[in-house]
Coordinates of C-alpha atoms and ligand atoms in Angstrom, one line a residue:
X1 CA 32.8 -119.6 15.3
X2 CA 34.0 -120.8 18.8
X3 CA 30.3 -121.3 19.4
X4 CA 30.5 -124.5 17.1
X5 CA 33.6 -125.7 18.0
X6 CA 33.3 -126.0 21.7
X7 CA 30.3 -128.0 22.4
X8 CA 32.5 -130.7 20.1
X9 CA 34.9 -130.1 22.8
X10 CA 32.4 -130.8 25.5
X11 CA 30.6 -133.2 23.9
X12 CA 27.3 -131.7 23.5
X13 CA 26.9 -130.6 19.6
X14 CA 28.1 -134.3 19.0
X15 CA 25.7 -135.9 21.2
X16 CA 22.5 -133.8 21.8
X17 CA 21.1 -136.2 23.6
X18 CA 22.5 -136.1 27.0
X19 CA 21.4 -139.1 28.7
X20 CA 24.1 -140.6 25.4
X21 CA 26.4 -137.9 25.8
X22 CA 26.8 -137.7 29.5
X23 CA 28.5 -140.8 30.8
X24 CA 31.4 -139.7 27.6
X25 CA 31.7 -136.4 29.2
X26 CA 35.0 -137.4 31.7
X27 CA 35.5 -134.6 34.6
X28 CA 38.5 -132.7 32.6
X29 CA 36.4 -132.7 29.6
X30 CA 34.1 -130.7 31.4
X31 CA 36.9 -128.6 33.4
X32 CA 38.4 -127.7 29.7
X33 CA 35.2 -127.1 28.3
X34 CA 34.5 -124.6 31.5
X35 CA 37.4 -122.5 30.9
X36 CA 37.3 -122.7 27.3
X37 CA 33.7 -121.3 27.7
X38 CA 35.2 -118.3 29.5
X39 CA 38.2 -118.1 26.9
X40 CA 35.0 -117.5 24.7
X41 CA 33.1 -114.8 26.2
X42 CA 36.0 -112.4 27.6
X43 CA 36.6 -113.1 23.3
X44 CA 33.0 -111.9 22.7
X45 CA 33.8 -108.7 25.1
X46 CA 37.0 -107.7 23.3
X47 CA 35.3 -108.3 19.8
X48 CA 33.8 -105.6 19.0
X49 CA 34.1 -105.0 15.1
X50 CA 35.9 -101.8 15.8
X51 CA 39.0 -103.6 16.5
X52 CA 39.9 -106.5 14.3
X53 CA 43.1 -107.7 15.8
X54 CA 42.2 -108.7 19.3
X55 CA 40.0 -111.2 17.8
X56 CA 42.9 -112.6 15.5
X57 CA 45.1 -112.9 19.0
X58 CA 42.1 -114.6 20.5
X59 CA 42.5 -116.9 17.8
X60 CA 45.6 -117.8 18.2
X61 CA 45.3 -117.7 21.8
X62 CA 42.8 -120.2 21.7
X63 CA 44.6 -122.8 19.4
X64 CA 47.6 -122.1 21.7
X65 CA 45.9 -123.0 24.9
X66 CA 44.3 -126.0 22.6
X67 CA 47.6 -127.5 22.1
X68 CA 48.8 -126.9 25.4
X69 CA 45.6 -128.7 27.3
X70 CA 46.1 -131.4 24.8
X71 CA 49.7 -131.8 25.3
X72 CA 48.7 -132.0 29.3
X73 CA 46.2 -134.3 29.4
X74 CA 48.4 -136.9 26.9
X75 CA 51.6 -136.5 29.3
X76 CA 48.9 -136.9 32.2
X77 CA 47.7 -140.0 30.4
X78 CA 51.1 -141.1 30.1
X79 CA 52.3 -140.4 33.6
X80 CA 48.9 -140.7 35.9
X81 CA 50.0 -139.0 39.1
X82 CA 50.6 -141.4 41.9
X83 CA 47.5 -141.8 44.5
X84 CA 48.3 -140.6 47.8
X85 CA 49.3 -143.8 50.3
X86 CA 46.4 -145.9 51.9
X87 CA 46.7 -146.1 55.6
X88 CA 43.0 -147.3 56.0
X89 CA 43.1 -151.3 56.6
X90 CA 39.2 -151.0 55.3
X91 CA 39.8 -149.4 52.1
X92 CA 42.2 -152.3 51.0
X93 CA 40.9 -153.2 47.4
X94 CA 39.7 -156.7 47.0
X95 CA 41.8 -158.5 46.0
X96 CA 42.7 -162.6 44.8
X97 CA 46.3 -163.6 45.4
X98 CA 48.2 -166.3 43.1
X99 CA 48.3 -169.7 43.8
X100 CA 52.2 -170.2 44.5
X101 CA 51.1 -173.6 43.8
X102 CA 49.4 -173.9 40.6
X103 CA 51.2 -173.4 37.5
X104 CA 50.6 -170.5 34.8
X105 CA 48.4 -173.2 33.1
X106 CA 47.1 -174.1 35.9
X107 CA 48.3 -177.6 36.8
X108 CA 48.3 -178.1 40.9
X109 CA 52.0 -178.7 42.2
X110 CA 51.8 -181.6 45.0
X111 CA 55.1 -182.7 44.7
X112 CA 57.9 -181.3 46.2
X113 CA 59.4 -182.5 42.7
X114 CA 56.7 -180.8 40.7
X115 CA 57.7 -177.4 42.7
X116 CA 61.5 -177.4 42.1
X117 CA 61.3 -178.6 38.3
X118 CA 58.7 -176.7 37.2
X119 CA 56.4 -174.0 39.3
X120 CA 60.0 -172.5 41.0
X121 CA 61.4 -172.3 37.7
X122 CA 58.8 -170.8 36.4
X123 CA 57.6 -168.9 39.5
X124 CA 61.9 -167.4 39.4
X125 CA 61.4 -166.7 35.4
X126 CA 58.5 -164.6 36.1
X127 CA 60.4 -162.7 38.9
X128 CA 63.0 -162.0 36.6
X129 CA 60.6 -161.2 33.4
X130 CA 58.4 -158.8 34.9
X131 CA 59.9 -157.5 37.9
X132 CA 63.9 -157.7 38.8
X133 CA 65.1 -158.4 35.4
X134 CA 68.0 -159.7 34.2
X135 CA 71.4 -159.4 34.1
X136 CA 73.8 -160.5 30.7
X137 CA 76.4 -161.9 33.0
X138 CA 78.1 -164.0 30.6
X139 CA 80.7 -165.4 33.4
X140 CA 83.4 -163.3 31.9
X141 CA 83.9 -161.1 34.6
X142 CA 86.8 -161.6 37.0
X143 CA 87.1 -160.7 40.0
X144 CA 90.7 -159.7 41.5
X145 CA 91.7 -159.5 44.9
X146 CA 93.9 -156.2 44.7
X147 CA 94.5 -155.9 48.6
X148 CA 93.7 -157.9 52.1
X149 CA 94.5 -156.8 55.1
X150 CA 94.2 -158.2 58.5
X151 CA 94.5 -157.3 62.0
X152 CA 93.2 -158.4 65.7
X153 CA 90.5 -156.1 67.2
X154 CA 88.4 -155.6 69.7
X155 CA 90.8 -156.5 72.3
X156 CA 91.6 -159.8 70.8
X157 CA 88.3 -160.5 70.3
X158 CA 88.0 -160.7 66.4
X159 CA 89.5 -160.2 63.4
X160 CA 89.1 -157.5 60.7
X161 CA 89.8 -158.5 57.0
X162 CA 89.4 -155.6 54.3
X163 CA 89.4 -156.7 50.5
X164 CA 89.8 -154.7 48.0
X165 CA 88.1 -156.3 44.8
X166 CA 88.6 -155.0 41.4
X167 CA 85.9 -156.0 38.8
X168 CA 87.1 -156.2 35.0
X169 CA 86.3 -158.0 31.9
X170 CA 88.7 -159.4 29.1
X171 CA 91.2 -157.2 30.0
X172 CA 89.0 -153.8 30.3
X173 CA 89.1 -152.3 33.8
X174 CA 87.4 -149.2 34.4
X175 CA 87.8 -148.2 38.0
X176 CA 85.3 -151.0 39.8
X177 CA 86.6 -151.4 43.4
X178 CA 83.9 -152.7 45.7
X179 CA 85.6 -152.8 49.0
X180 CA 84.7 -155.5 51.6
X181 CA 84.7 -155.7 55.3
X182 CA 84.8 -159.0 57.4
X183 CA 85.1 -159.3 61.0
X184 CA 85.1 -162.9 62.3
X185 CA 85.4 -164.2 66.0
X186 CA 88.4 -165.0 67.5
X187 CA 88.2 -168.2 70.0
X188 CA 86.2 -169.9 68.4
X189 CA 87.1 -173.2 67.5
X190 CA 86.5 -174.5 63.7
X191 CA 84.5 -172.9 60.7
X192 CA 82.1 -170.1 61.9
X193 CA 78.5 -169.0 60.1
X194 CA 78.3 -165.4 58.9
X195 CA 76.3 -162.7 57.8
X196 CA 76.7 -161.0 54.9
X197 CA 74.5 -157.9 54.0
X198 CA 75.1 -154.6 52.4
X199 CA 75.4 -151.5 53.9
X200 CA 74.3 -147.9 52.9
X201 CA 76.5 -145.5 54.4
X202 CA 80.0 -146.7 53.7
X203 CA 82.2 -149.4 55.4
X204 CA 83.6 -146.7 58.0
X205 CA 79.7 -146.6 59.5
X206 CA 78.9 -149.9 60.7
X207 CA 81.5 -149.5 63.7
X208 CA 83.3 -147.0 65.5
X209 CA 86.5 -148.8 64.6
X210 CA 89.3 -146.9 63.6
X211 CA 91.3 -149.4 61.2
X212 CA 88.2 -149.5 59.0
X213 CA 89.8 -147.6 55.4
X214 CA 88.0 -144.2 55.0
X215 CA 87.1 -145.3 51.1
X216 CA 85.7 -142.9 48.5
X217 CA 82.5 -143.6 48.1
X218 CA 79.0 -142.7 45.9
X219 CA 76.4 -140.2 47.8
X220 CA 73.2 -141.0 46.1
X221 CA 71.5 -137.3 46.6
X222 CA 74.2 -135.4 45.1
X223 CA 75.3 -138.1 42.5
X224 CA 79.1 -137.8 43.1
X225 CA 81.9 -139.3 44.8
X226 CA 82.8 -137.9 48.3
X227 CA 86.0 -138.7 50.8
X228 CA 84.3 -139.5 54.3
X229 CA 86.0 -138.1 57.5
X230 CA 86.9 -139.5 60.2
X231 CA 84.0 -138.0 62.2
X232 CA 81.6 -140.4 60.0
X233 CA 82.7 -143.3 61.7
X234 CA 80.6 -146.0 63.2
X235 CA 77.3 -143.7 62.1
X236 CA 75.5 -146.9 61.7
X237 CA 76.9 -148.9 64.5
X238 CA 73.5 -149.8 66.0
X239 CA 72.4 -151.4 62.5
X240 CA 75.0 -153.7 62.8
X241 CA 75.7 -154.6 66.3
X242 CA 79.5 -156.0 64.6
X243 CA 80.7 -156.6 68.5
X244 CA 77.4 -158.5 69.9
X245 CA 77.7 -161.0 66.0
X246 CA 81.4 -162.1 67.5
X247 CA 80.1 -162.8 70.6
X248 CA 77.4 -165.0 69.1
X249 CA 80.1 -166.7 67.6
X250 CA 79.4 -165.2 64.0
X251 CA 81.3 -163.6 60.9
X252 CA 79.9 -160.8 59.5
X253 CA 80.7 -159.5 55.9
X254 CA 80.0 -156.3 54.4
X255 CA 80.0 -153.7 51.4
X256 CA 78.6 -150.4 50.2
X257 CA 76.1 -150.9 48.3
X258 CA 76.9 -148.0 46.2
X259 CA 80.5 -149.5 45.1
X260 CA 78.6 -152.2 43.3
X261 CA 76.3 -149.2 42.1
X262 CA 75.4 -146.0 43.0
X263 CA 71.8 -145.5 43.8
X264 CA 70.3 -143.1 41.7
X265 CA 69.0 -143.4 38.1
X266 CA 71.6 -143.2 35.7
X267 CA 73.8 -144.6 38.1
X268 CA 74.4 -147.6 36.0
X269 CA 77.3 -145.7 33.9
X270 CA 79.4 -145.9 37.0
X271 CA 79.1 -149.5 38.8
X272 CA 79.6 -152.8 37.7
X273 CA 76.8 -152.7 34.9
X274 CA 79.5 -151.3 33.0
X275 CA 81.0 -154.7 32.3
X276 CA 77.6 -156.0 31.3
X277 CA 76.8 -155.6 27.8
X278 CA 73.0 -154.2 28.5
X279 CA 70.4 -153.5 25.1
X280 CA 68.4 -151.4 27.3
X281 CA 65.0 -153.9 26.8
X282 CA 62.5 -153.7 29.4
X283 CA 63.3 -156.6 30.8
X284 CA 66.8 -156.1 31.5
X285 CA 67.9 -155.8 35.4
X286 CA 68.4 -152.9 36.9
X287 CA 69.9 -151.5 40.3
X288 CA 68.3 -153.9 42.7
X289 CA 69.4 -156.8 40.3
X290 CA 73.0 -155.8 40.1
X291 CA 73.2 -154.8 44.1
X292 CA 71.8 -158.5 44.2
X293 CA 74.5 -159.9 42.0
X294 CA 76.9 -158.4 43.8
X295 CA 76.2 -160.3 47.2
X296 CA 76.8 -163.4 45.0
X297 CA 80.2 -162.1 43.9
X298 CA 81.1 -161.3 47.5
X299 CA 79.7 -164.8 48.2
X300 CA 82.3 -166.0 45.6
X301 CA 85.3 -164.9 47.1
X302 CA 84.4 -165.3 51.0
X303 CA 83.9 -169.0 49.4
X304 CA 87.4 -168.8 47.8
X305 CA 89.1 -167.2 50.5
X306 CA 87.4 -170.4 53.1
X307 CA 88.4 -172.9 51.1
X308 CA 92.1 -171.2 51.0
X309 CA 91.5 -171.4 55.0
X310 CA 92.3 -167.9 54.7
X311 CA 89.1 -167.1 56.1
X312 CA 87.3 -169.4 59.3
X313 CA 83.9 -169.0 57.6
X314 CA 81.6 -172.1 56.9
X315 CA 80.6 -171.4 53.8
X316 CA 77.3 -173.5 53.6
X317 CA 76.5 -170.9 56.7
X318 CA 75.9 -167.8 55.3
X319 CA 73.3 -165.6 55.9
X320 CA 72.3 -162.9 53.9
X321 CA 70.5 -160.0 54.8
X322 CA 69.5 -156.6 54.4
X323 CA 67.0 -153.8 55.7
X324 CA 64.6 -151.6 53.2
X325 CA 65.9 -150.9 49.5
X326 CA 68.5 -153.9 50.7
X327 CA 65.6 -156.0 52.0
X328 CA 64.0 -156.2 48.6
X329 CA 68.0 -157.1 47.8
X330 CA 68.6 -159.6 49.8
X331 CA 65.3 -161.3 49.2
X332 CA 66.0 -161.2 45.5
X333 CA 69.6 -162.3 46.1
X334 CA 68.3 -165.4 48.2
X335 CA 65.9 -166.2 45.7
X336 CA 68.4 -166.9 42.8
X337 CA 71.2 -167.8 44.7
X338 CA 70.4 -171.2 47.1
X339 CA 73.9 -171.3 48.2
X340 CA 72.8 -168.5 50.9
X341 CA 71.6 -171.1 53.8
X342 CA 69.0 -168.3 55.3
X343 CA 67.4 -164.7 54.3
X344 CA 66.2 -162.1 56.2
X345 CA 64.6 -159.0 55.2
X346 CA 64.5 -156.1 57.6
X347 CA 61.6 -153.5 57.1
X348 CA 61.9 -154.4 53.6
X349 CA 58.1 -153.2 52.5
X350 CA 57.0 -152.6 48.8
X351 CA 59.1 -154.8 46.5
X352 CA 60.5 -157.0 48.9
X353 CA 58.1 -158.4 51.6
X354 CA 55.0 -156.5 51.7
X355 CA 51.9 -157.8 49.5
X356 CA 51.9 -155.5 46.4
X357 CA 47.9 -156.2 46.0
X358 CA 47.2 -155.0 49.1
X359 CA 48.6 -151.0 48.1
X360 CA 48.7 -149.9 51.8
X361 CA 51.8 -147.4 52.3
X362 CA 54.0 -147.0 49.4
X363 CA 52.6 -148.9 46.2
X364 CA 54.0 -150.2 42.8
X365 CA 52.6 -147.2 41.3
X366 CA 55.1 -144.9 43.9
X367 CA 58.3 -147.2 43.8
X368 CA 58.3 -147.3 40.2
X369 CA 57.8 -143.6 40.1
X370 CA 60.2 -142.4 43.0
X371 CA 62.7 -145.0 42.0
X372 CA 62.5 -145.9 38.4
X373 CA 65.8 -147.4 38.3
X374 CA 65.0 -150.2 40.8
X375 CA 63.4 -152.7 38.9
X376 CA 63.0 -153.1 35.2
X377 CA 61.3 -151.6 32.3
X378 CA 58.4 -154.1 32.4
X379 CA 57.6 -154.5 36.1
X380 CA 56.4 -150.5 35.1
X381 CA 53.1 -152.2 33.2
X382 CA 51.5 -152.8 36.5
X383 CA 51.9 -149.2 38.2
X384 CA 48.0 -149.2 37.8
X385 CA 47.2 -152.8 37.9
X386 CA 48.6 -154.3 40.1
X387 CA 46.0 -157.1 39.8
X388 CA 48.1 -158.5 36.3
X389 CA 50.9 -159.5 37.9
X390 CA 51.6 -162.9 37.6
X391 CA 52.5 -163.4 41.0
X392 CA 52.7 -161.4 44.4
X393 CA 55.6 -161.2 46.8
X394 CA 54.3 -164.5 49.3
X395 CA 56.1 -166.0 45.9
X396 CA 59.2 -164.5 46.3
X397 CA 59.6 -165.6 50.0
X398 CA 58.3 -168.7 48.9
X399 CA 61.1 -169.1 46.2
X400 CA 63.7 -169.6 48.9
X401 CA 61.9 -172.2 50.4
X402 CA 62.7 -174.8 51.9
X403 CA 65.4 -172.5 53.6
X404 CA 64.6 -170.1 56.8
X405 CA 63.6 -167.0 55.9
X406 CA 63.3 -164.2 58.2
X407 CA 61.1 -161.2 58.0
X408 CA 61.0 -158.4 60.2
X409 CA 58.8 -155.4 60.2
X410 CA 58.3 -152.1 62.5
X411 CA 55.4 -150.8 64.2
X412 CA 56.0 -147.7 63.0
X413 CA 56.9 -148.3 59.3
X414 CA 53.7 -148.0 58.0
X415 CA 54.8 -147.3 54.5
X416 CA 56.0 -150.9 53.9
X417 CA 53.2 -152.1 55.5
X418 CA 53.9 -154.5 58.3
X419 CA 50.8 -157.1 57.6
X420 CA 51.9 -157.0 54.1
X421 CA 54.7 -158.5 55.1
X422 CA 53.9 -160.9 57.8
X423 CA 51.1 -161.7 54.7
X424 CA 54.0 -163.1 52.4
X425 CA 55.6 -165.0 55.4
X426 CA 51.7 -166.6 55.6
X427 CA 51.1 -167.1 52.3
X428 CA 54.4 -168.7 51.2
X429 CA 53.6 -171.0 54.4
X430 CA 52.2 -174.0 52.0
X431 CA 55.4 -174.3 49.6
X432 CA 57.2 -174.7 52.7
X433 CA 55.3 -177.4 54.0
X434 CA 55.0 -179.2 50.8
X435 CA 59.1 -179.4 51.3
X436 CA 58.7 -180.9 54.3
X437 CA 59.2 -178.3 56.5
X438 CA 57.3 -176.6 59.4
X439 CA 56.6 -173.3 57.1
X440 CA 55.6 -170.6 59.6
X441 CA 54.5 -172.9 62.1
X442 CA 51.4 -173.3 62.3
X443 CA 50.9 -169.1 63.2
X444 CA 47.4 -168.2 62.3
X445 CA 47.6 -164.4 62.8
X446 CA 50.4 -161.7 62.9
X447 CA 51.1 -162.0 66.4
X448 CA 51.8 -158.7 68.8
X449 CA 54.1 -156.5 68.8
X450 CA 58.0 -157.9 69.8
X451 CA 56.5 -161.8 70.3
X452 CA 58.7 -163.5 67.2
X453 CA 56.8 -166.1 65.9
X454 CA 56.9 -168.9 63.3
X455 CA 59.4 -172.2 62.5
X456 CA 61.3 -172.0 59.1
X457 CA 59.6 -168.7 58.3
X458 CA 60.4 -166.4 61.0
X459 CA 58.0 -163.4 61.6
X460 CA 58.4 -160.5 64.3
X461 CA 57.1 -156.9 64.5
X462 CA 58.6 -154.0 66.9
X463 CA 58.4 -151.4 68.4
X464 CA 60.0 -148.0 66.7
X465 CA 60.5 -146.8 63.5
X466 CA 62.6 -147.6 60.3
X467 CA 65.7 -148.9 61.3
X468 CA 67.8 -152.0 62.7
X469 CA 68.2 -152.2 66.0
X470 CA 69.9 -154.1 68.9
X471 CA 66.2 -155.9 69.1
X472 CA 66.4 -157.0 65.3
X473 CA 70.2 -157.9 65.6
X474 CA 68.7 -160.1 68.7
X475 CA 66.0 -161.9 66.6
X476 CA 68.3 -162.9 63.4
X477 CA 70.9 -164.3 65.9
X478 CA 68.6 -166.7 67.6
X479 CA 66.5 -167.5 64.3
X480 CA 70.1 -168.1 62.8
X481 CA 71.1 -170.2 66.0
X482 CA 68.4 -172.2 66.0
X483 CA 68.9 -173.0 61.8
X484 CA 72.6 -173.4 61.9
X485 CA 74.1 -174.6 65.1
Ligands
GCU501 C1 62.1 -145.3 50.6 C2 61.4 -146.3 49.6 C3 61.3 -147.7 50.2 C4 62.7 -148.1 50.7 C5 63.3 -147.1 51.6 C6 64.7 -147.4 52.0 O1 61.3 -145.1 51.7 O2 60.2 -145.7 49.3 O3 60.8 -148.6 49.3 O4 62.5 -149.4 51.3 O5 63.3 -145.9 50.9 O6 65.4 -148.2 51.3 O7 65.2 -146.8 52.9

């Protein structure tokens, strides 16, 4: 009996012939057919006709483990595990990058007008499609300033505004509070640029300050709402340098990014998507999208609170930025909104700076898998083929062209691939020429480690790990300097 039926298994009792039958036979046929082989004898040892029952249990045994290997190797088929992370600059697959400047049927773009009426359009759609998704933001969503406050700090040196901003629709207001913090400079005279960027930890942890509101707020890795202590505060001072941006004579702005929503999948039920009428199609937005959408509502009301001259902050002058899963944000935010007048993305790596084609560190086929409620449904196609997409992230930095963009990448951070990303800066280089501009300045090569380099597009590696540091803070000010002032 088992006799005929396993060779089928295996492949052989179809196809005698092996030099046919061999290049069919994949590796888990043959490692089912192995231990379906020893199923098969240990059956021939406990068969002897004195007994009939261990055979029928054998039986069933068999069609049992049957199912179960088929049942594994379709949900293996469905979800292939994830290759382990290329570090190896010489095992890079070949690969051809997309022309950011020939459209999908494949007209050159030569004119600056040709670029903004029809490849960026197009180039922004595609984003959107296949990797961010979008949003159903019908414009019905208001936005309510339930609380400001404002004090002098710092000695006199700046000012702290806190916002509370309550999110509703037609009446319906679940409880969507995203609470924002502003310092601006004191002394300085007339309308000052800012930065605006998201943070992860909670307002209370970008300075030491005490006045800063100890606010509720999401933790991702438990998935509930926790009351921070006081011992929490200024945690992530160094990432924001808030005293060293007054002196520069900036503003800085900033949120949790969790209040817009939490960061974890599911998390949708209990941010701002909750206003959104979402079919769940796989091009819909997801968390990345909405954290980005958020930065434009905050835009909104720094720009309504400036032109009430409640706020010193030129409004043409802000910056945004954002470091890692807020990287990829800010990039995306920058892309679809041009009112932001420079980007910057800090160690921002796969999904935001970094090449995806080039699959060194963390890949499309990780992100989507560790993180599957970043982007949407479809950017999940290319997990193993990367090769279809319709664009690679060069064209992301190059949709915010002809304004500076900033990347910034750590020696250390291997997993979002620093060349990758100085790669984008490079590639994007002709769409920012074709503007009119200086693109990255003529740069040839990623240049060494803490030598910033480039003209619109700004390039610089460190030294150190993950992080934002003092060195970063140093880089965006003067890039930002020598844009704005
Ligand atoms: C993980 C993730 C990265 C992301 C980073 C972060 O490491 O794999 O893509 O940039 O988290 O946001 O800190």
């Amino acid at each position: 009996m088992s006799l005929v039926w396993i060779p089928a298994c295996a492949g052989r009792t179809r196809f005698p012939n092996k030099s046919f039958a061999h290049p069919l036979r994949s590796l888990r046929t043959l490692r089912y057919s192995i231990l379906l082989r020893l199923m098969v004898k240990s059956n021939r040892k406990g068969t002897p006709t004195r007994k009939g029952i261990p055979l029928m249990y054998s039986f069933r045994f068999f069609a049992l483990s049957c199912a179960l290997l088929l049942t594994m190797s379709l949900a293996n088929a469905q979800n292939p595990p994830v290759a382990p992370a290329n570090y190896d600059e010489t095992k890079i697959p070949d690969f051809t990058l997309t022309d950011p400047l020939k459209t999908s049927d494949g007209r050159i773009v030569d004119t600056p007008e040709m670029w903004n009426n029809v490849r960026r359009p197009e180039l922004l759609a595609l984003f959107d499609e296949q990797m961010f998704g979008k949003l159903s933001d019908d414009g019905s969503i208001t936005i309510t300033i339930r609380e400001k406050h404002t004090e002098s700090v710092f000695n006199g040196k700046g000012t702290r505004h806190q916002l509370v901003l309550q999110f509703s629709k037609q009446g319906e207001s679940p409880e969507i509070v995203i609470n924002v913090l502003i310092y601006t400079p004191n002394n300085v005279a007339g309308k000052v640029p800012a930065f605006l960027g998201l943070n992860f930890m909670g307002n209370h942890t970008v300075d030491a300050d005490p006045g800063i509101r100890l606010n509720t707020i999401w933790n991702r890795s438990e998935r509930k709402q926790y009351q921070p202590t006081a011992e929490e505060r200024g945690r992530q001072s160094s990432r924001w340098q808030i005293e060293k941006v007054l002196d520069r004579g900036y503003a800085t702005a900033t949120a949790h990014y969790c209040d817009i929503e939490p960061d974890f999948n599911g998390g949708s039920i209990h941010g701002v998507r909750q206003l959104f009428d979402q079919k769940g199609e796989p091009n819909e937005g997801n968390t990345i999208a909405t954290w980005a959408w958020g930065l434009s509502r905050i835009y909104d009301v720094l720009a309504k609170l400036a032109e009430a001259g409640e706020l010193n902050i030129d409004i043409n002058k802000v910056i945004v930025h954002g470091h890692s899963r807020l990287g990829k944000t800010s990039l995306w935010a920058g892309a679809l909104d041009e009112r932001f007048a420079i980007v910057i993305s800090n160690n921002s790596g796969c999904g935001g700076a970094a090449l995806s084609r080039r699959e060194y560190g963390e890949t499309v086929h990780r992100i989507n898998t560790s993180f599957p409620h970043w982007f949407n449904g479809n950017f999940k196609k290319y997990n193993l083929d990367v090769n279809a997409l319709p664009f690679d992230q060069h064209e992301l930095i190059a949709l915010i062209a002809p304004r500076p963009v900033y990347i910034a990448s750590a020696v250390e951070d291997r997993w979002a691939d620093p060349k990758g990303e100085f790669l984008s800066g490079f590639y994007a280089d002709p769409v920012y020429r074709l503007l009119g501009t200086d693109g990255i300045a003529g740069v040839k090569e990623m240049p060494g480690v803490n030598q910033p380099v480039g003209g619109r597009i700004g390039y610089h590696i460190r030294t150190g790990a993950h992080d934002v540091t003092e060195y970063d803070w140093e880089q965006f000010l003067n890039f930002a300097d020598k844009h704005l002032k």
